[in-house]
mmCIF file of C-alpha atoms in Angstrom:
data_model
loop_
_atom_site.group_PDB
_atom_site.id
_atom_site.type_symbol
_atom_site.label_atom_id
_atom_site.label_comp_id
_atom_site.label_asym_id
_atom_site.label_seq_id
_atom_site.Cartn_x
_atom_site.Cartn_y
_atom_site.Cartn_z
ATOM 1 C CA HIS S 20 0.000 0.000 0.000
ATOM 2 C CA HIS S 21 1.662 3.194 -1.255
ATOM 3 C CA ALA S 22 -1.197 5.519 -0.169
ATOM 4 C CA LEU S 23 -1.423 7.087 -3.636
ATOM 5 C CA ASP S 24 -5.211 7.003 -3.601
ATOM 6 C CA ASP S 25 -5.216 8.606 -0.143
ATOM 7 C CA ALA S 26 -2.845 11.344 -1.279
ATOM 8 C CA GLU S 27 -4.913 12.108 -4.390
ATOM 9 C CA THR S 28 -8.105 12.216 -2.328
ATOM 10 C CA LEU S 29 -6.479 14.528 0.226
ATOM 11 C CA ALA S 30 -5.278 16.821 -2.567
ATOM 12 C CA ALA S 31 -8.802 16.991 -4.008
ATOM 13 C CA VAL S 32 -10.320 17.695 -0.582
ATOM 14 C CA THR S 33 -7.714 20.386 0.082
ATOM 15 C CA GLN S 34 -8.461 22.071 -3.235
ATOM 16 C CA HIS S 35 -12.179 22.047 -2.475
ATOM 17 C CA LEU S 36 -11.602 23.497 0.994
ATOM 18 C CA LEU S 37 -9.458 26.265 -0.476
ATOM 19 C CA GLU S 38 -12.294 27.135 -2.845
ATOM 20 C CA GLN S 39 -14.713 27.205 0.089
ATOM 21 C CA LYS S 40 -12.315 29.437 2.026
ATOM 22 C CA ALA S 41 -12.027 31.866 -0.877
ATOM 23 C CA ALA S 42 -15.805 31.989 -1.280
ATOM 24 C CA ARG S 43 -16.260 32.717 2.415
ATOM 25 C CA ALA S 44 -13.552 35.397 2.324
ATOM 26 C CA ARG S 45 -15.348 37.161 -0.520
ATOM 27 C CA ARG S 46 -18.460 37.375 1.648
ATOM 28 C CA SER S 47 -16.887 38.235 5.005
ATOM 29 C CA ALA S 48 -13.676 40.203 4.394
ATOM 30 C CA LEU S 49 -13.460 43.991 4.671
ATOM 31 C CA VAL S 50 -16.562 44.456 6.820
ATOM 32 C CA ASN S 51 -15.424 48.042 7.389
ATOM 33 C CA VAL S 52 -16.365 48.915 3.798
ATOM 34 C CA LEU S 53 -19.759 47.215 3.878
ATOM 35 C CA ASP S 54 -21.435 50.615 3.499
ATOM 36 C CA TYR S 55 -19.597 51.250 0.242
ATOM 37 C CA LEU S 56 -20.652 47.836 -1.040
ATOM 38 C CA GLY S 57 -24.269 48.691 -0.257
ATOM 39 C CA LEU S 58 -23.883 52.001 -2.052
ATOM 40 C CA ALA S 59 -22.468 50.236 -5.109
ATOM 41 C CA LEU S 60 -25.336 47.738 -5.153
ATOM 42 C CA ALA S 61 -27.846 50.569 -4.907
ATOM 43 C CA LEU S 62 -26.156 52.365 -7.805
ATOM 44 C CA GLU S 63 -26.456 49.187 -9.856
ATOM 45 C CA GLY S 64 -30.205 49.274 -9.306
ATOM 46 C CA GLN S 65 -30.625 46.701 -6.529
ATOM 47 C CA ALA S 66 -33.697 48.430 -5.108
ATOM 48 C CA ILE S 67 -35.639 46.878 -2.268
ATOM 49 C CA ARG S 68 -38.665 44.784 -3.102
ATOM 50 C CA GLY S 69 -41.908 44.104 -1.279
ATOM 51 C CA THR S 70 -43.564 45.592 1.770
ATOM 52 C CA GLY S 71 -41.097 44.044 4.206
ATOM 53 C CA GLY S 72 -38.193 46.078 2.863
ATOM 54 C CA GLN S 73 -36.310 42.939 1.816
ATOM 55 C CA ALA S 74 -34.553 42.535 -1.499
ATOM 56 C CA ASP S 75 -35.270 39.663 -3.858
ATOM 57 C CA GLY S 76 -33.209 36.504 -3.473
ATOM 58 C CA GLY S 77 -29.632 36.063 -4.664
ATOM 59 C CA GLU S 78 -26.241 36.897 -3.227
ATOM 60 C CA ALA S 79 -26.402 40.566 -4.255
ATOM 61 C CA ALA S 80 -29.779 40.963 -2.564
ATOM 62 C CA VAL S 81 -28.557 39.284 0.622
ATOM 63 C CA LEU S 82 -25.520 41.561 0.700
ATOM 64 C CA LEU S 83 -27.714 44.610 0.115
ATOM 65 C CA ASP S 84 -29.946 43.697 3.054
ATOM 66 C CA ALA S 85 -26.850 43.329 5.254
ATOM 67 C CA ALA S 86 -25.290 46.556 3.989
ATOM 68 C CA ARG S 87 -28.357 48.800 4.132
ATOM 69 C CA PRO S 88 -28.018 49.748 7.842
ATOM 70 C CA ALA S 89 -24.326 50.444 7.293
ATOM 71 C CA VAL S 90 -25.036 52.840 4.402
ATOM 72 C CA LEU S 91 -27.881 54.674 6.113
ATOM 73 C CA GLY S 92 -26.450 54.661 9.636
ATOM 74 C CA SER S 93 -24.956 57.618 11.455
ATOM 75 C CA TYR S 94 -21.363 56.379 11.253
ATOM 76 C CA SER S 95 -21.005 56.027 7.482
ATOM 77 C CA ASP S 96 -19.545 58.676 5.204
ATOM 78 C CA SER S 97 -20.332 56.755 2.024
ATOM 79 C CA LEU S 98 -23.286 58.958 0.994
ATOM 80 C CA ASP S 99 -21.358 62.161 1.758
ATOM 81 C CA HIS S 100 -18.378 60.889 -0.209
ATOM 82 C CA TYR S 101 -20.620 59.944 -3.129
ATOM 83 C CA ALA S 102 -22.327 63.357 -3.083
ATOM 84 C CA ALA S 103 -18.946 65.123 -3.190
ATOM 85 C CA GLU S 104 -17.691 62.923 -6.047
ATOM 86 C CA ARG S 105 -20.937 63.426 -7.965
ATOM 87 C CA GLU S 106 -20.732 67.186 -7.597
ATOM 88 C CA ALA S 107 -17.070 67.330 -8.624
ATOM 89 C CA LEU S 108 -17.066 64.846 -11.501
ATOM 90 C CA PHE S 109 -20.492 63.879 -12.758
ATOM 91 C CA LYS S 110 -22.990 66.528 -11.658
ATOM 92 C CA ASP S 111 -26.379 65.786 -13.219
ATOM 93 C CA SER S 112 -25.267 62.632 -15.040
ATOM 94 C CA ALA S 113 -25.111 60.534 -11.858
ATOM 95 C CA ILE S 114 -27.977 59.373 -9.664
ATOM 96 C CA PRO S 115 -28.873 61.894 -6.917
ATOM 97 C CA VAL S 116 -28.281 60.927 -3.306
ATOM 98 C CA GLU S 117 -32.026 61.166 -2.633
ATOM 99 C CA ASP S 118 -32.696 58.468 -5.227
ATOM 100 C CA ILE S 119 -30.092 56.187 -3.662
ATOM 101 C CA ILE S 120 -31.729 56.649 -0.268
ATOM 102 C CA ASP S 121 -35.106 55.813 -1.828
ATOM 103 C CA ARG S 122 -33.623 52.643 -3.310
ATOM 104 C CA LEU S 123 -32.298 51.648 0.091
ATOM 105 C CA GLY S 124 -35.604 52.185 1.899
ATOM 106 C CA GLY S 125 -36.257 55.921 2.128
ATOM 107 C CA TRP S 126 -35.872 58.612 4.762
ATOM 108 C CA GLN S 127 -38.264 56.904 7.152
ATOM 109 C CA LEU S 128 -35.839 53.986 7.354
ATOM 110 C CA VAL S 129 -32.929 56.406 7.768
ATOM 111 C CA THR S 130 -34.684 58.028 10.718
ATOM 112 C CA ARG S 131 -35.391 54.677 12.335
ATOM 113 C CA ILE S 132 -31.819 53.432 11.900
ATOM 114 C CA ARG S 133 -30.292 56.653 13.193
ATOM 115 C CA ALA S 134 -32.611 56.991 16.179
ATOM 116 C CA ALA S 135 -30.224 57.331 19.103
ATOM 117 C CA ARG S 136 -30.904 55.172 22.145
ATOM 118 C CA THR S 137 -28.657 55.085 25.142
ATOM 119 C CA ALA S 138 -27.072 51.842 26.272
ATOM 120 C CA ARG S 139 -29.249 51.961 29.397
ATOM 121 C CA GLU S 140 -32.363 52.103 27.195
ATOM 122 C CA ARG S 141 -31.188 49.262 24.962
ATOM 123 C CA TYR S 142 -29.833 46.963 27.669
ATOM 124 C CA PRO S 143 -31.419 48.036 30.983
ATOM 125 C CA SER S 144 -30.716 44.862 32.975
ATOM 126 C CA ALA S 145 -27.105 44.538 31.826
ATOM 127 C CA MET S 146 -26.420 48.236 32.412
ATOM 128 C CA ASN S 147 -27.867 48.122 35.928
ATOM 129 C CA ARG S 148 -25.509 45.272 36.778
ATOM 130 C CA LEU S 149 -22.569 47.068 35.169
ATOM 131 C CA MET S 150 -23.255 50.322 37.014
ATOM 132 C CA GLY S 151 -23.323 48.409 40.300
ATOM 133 C CA LEU S 152 -19.913 46.971 39.499
ATOM 134 C CA LEU S 153 -18.555 50.385 38.510
ATOM 135 C CA GLU S 154 -19.767 52.025 41.690
ATOM 136 C CA ALA S 155 -17.967 49.410 43.776
ATOM 137 C CA THR S 156 -14.753 49.562 41.743
ATOM 138 C CA THR S 157 -11.768 51.102 43.481
ATOM 139 C CA GLY S 158 -8.143 51.786 42.625
ATOM 140 C CA ASP S 159 -5.495 54.434 43.167
ATOM 141 C CA THR S 160 -4.732 54.555 39.438
ATOM 142 C CA LEU S 161 -6.791 54.046 36.285
ATOM 143 C CA GLU S 162 -4.918 50.803 35.597
ATOM 144 C CA GLN S 163 -5.761 49.449 39.057
ATOM 145 C CA ALA S 164 -9.402 50.485 38.715
ATOM 146 C CA ILE S 165 -9.704 48.779 35.321
ATOM 147 C CA GLY S 166 -8.064 45.643 36.702
ATOM 148 C CA HIS S 167 -10.431 45.629 39.676
ATOM 149 C CA LEU S 168 -13.440 46.101 37.376
ATOM 150 C CA LEU S 169 -12.373 43.284 35.044
ATOM 151 C CA GLU S 170 -11.855 40.984 38.008
ATOM 152 C CA ARG S 171 -15.328 41.720 39.326
ATOM 153 C CA VAL S 172 -16.906 41.362 35.879
ATOM 154 C CA ALA S 173 -15.289 37.949 35.463
ATOM 155 C CA LEU S 174 -16.678 36.871 38.824
ATOM 156 C CA SER S 175 -20.130 38.260 38.026
ATOM 157 C CA THR S 176 -20.760 36.707 34.604
ATOM 158 C CA SER S 177 -23.661 34.332 34.147
ATOM 159 C CA ASP S 178 -25.711 32.846 31.336
ATOM 160 C CA GLY S 179 -28.500 35.199 30.394
ATOM 161 C CA ILE S 180 -29.512 38.388 32.124
ATOM 162 C CA GLU S 181 -30.459 36.849 35.454
ATOM 163 C CA ALA S 182 -27.917 35.064 37.615
ATOM 164 C CA ASP S 183 -28.525 31.419 38.435
ATOM 165 C CA PRO S 184 -30.295 31.470 41.828
ATOM 166 C CA ASN S 185 -28.514 28.246 42.850
ATOM 167 C CA ARG S 186 -24.996 29.273 41.908
ATOM 168 C CA VAL S 187 -22.218 29.739 44.454
ATOM 169 C CA SER S 188 -20.026 32.801 43.948
ATOM 170 C CA LEU S 189 -16.421 32.174 44.985
ATOM 171 C CA LEU S 190 -14.765 35.536 45.635
ATOM 172 C CA THR S 191 -11.904 37.034 47.554
ATOM 173 C CA VAL S 192 -13.005 39.247 50.420
ATOM 174 C CA HIS S 193 -11.530 42.220 48.551
ATOM 175 C CA SER S 194 -13.950 41.597 45.686
ATOM 176 C CA THR S 195 -17.118 41.632 47.768
ATOM 177 C CA LYS S 196 -17.280 45.348 48.470
ATOM 178 C CA GLY S 197 -20.585 46.747 47.234
ATOM 179 C CA LEU S 198 -22.156 43.289 46.808
ATOM 180 C CA GLU S 199 -24.740 41.484 48.915
ATOM 181 C CA PHE S 200 -25.632 37.809 49.222
ATOM 182 C CA SER S 201 -28.260 35.804 51.042
ATOM 183 C CA ARG S 202 -25.611 33.632 52.674
ATOM 184 C CA VAL S 203 -21.918 34.325 53.132
ATOM 185 C CA TYR S 204 -19.294 31.770 54.165
ATOM 186 C CA ILE S 205 -15.890 33.194 55.085
ATOM 187 C CA VAL S 206 -13.321 30.419 55.232
ATOM 188 C CA GLY S 207 -10.084 30.670 57.164
ATOM 189 C CA VAL S 208 -10.754 33.255 59.871
ATOM 190 C CA GLU S 209 -7.510 32.388 61.615
ATOM 191 C CA ASP S 210 -4.514 34.477 62.529
ATOM 192 C CA TYR S 211 -2.196 33.260 59.801
ATOM 193 C CA THR S 212 -4.863 34.110 57.187
ATOM 194 C CA PHE S 213 -6.424 37.170 58.841
ATOM 195 C CA PRO S 214 -4.202 39.184 59.155
ATOM 196 C CA GLY S 215 -1.441 36.794 57.981
ATOM 197 C CA TYR S 216 1.654 35.089 59.354
ATOM 198 C CA GLN S 217 4.068 38.026 59.211
ATOM 199 C CA ALA S 218 1.577 40.555 60.570
ATOM 200 C CA THR S 219 0.649 38.207 63.413
ATOM 201 C CA GLU S 220 4.170 37.223 64.431
ATOM 202 C CA ARG S 221 5.586 40.740 64.152
ATOM 203 C CA ASN S 222 2.435 42.437 65.460
ATOM 204 C CA ILE S 223 2.288 44.813 62.475
ATOM 205 C CA LYS S 224 -0.546 47.030 63.621
ATOM 206 C CA ASP S 225 -1.397 48.648 60.277
ATOM 207 C CA GLU S 226 -1.788 45.276 58.572
ATOM 208 C CA ILE S 227 -3.777 43.877 61.474
ATOM 209 C CA GLU S 228 -6.140 46.847 61.387
ATOM 210 C CA GLU S 229 -6.550 46.530 57.617
ATOM 211 C CA ALA S 230 -7.313 42.814 57.962
ATOM 212 C CA ARG S 231 -9.866 43.573 60.687
ATOM 213 C CA ARG S 232 -11.560 46.111 58.393
ATOM 214 C CA LEU S 233 -11.485 43.677 55.482
ATOM 215 C CA LEU S 234 -13.091 40.924 57.532
ATOM 216 C CA TYR S 235 -15.801 43.348 58.595
ATOM 217 C CA VAL S 236 -16.512 44.156 54.945
ATOM 218 C CA GLY S 237 -16.926 40.460 54.176
ATOM 219 C CA MET S 238 -19.152 39.868 57.187
ATOM 220 C CA THR S 239 -21.502 42.701 56.290
ATOM 221 C CA ARG S 240 -22.135 41.231 52.823
ATOM 222 C CA ALA S 241 -24.525 38.655 54.329
ATOM 223 C CA ARG S 242 -28.228 39.398 54.186
ATOM 224 C CA ASP S 243 -29.701 36.289 55.880
ATOM 225 C CA ARG S 244 -26.886 34.123 57.210
ATOM 226 C CA LEU S 245 -23.180 34.488 57.970
ATOM 227 C CA VAL S 246 -20.844 31.554 58.567
ATOM 228 C CA LEU S 247 -17.228 31.994 59.743
ATOM 229 C CA THR S 248 -14.864 29.010 59.810
ATOM 230 C CA ARG S 249 -11.280 28.363 60.869
ATOM 231 C CA ALA S 250 -8.887 25.446 60.951
ATOM 232 C CA GLU S 251 -6.552 24.634 63.833
ATOM 233 C CA VAL S 252 -4.065 23.127 61.366
ATOM 234 C CA ARG S 253 -3.675 24.206 57.726
ATOM 235 C CA ASN S 254 -1.282 22.524 55.291
ATOM 236 C CA GLY S 255 0.166 20.533 58.160
ATOM 237 C CA LYS S 256 1.019 23.623 60.202
ATOM 238 C CA PRO S 257 -0.751 25.436 63.073
ATOM 239 C CA ALA S 258 -3.167 28.076 61.833
ATOM 240 C CA GLY S 259 -2.087 30.526 64.514
ATOM 241 C CA GLY S 260 -5.124 31.182 66.674
ATOM 242 C CA GLU S 261 -8.390 33.018 66.322
ATOM 243 C CA ARG S 262 -7.752 36.637 67.260
ATOM 244 C CA PHE S 263 -10.638 38.179 65.299
ATOM 245 C CA LEU S 264 -13.132 35.492 66.263
ATOM 246 C CA LYS S 265 -12.417 36.102 69.934
ATOM 247 C CA GLU S 266 -12.826 39.836 69.419
ATOM 248 C CA ILE S 267 -16.413 39.337 68.304
ATOM 249 C CA GLY S 268 -17.120 36.788 71.029
ATOM 250 C CA VAL S 269 -17.210 33.544 69.032
ATOM 251 C CA GLY S 270 -13.677 32.318 69.505
ATOM 252 C CA GLU S 271 -14.616 29.162 71.383
ATOM 253 C CA LYS S 272 -16.908 27.868 68.628
ATOM 254 C CA ARG S 273 -15.764 25.926 65.616
ATOM 255 C CA LEU S 274 -18.628 27.007 63.362
ATOM 256 C CA VAL S 275 -20.608 30.190 63.848
ATOM 257 C CA ALA S 276 -23.896 31.060 62.146
ATOM 258 C CA GLY S 277 -25.911 34.181 62.664
ATOM 259 C CA GLY S 278 -28.743 36.138 61.091
#
């Protein structure tokens, strides 16, 4: 077996795939000039047909339907460019801009396409969630603020507009500021985690105070139930005590739940 038949078949398949690729490229490349393609089709006489504003079948008609919003939209300069070229070179021998607009659907369609709606009007649920994230975003510099926002967005994504009511959100305590949950579980409320090994052993007051504040932020995220846990041994080593738990009067308990 010299695989000649396999090689010939592969060559034929490859050639066919290349043809498919070229055909797709002709339909999808240079999207940024889609408005000029629509203008060209309108100049060739591809007027819309029927009451639904759809062109007759065929590739040119499909492309015209896709290009129409691009030509008539607020961000295209194709009609202005055409009007300038017509005035400079062709004057009355070329089709007027008004006729092109009529071929593409008329001024009523232009008005509808260019009607400005804010993002909050178009996507109210998504924008409400985004504004909540923005309001809770902090950072000393723009780069830090953007990083914090992206981190929170990644933790807040869900399928659809509404979050899954049964999902569990796993967040750092830093990321919970501005959020609220029915139940909050804070794991590792022990000295070598809050405030940390170095701060505990060296009694670094600023870091201890910051950790105390951070724990308070996490605790106040709970609406119905708060659970704090600690381990006596973590990764085979002592966890270092329960300073903050004792401060709030629950240091002798292994699992604390409150309303």
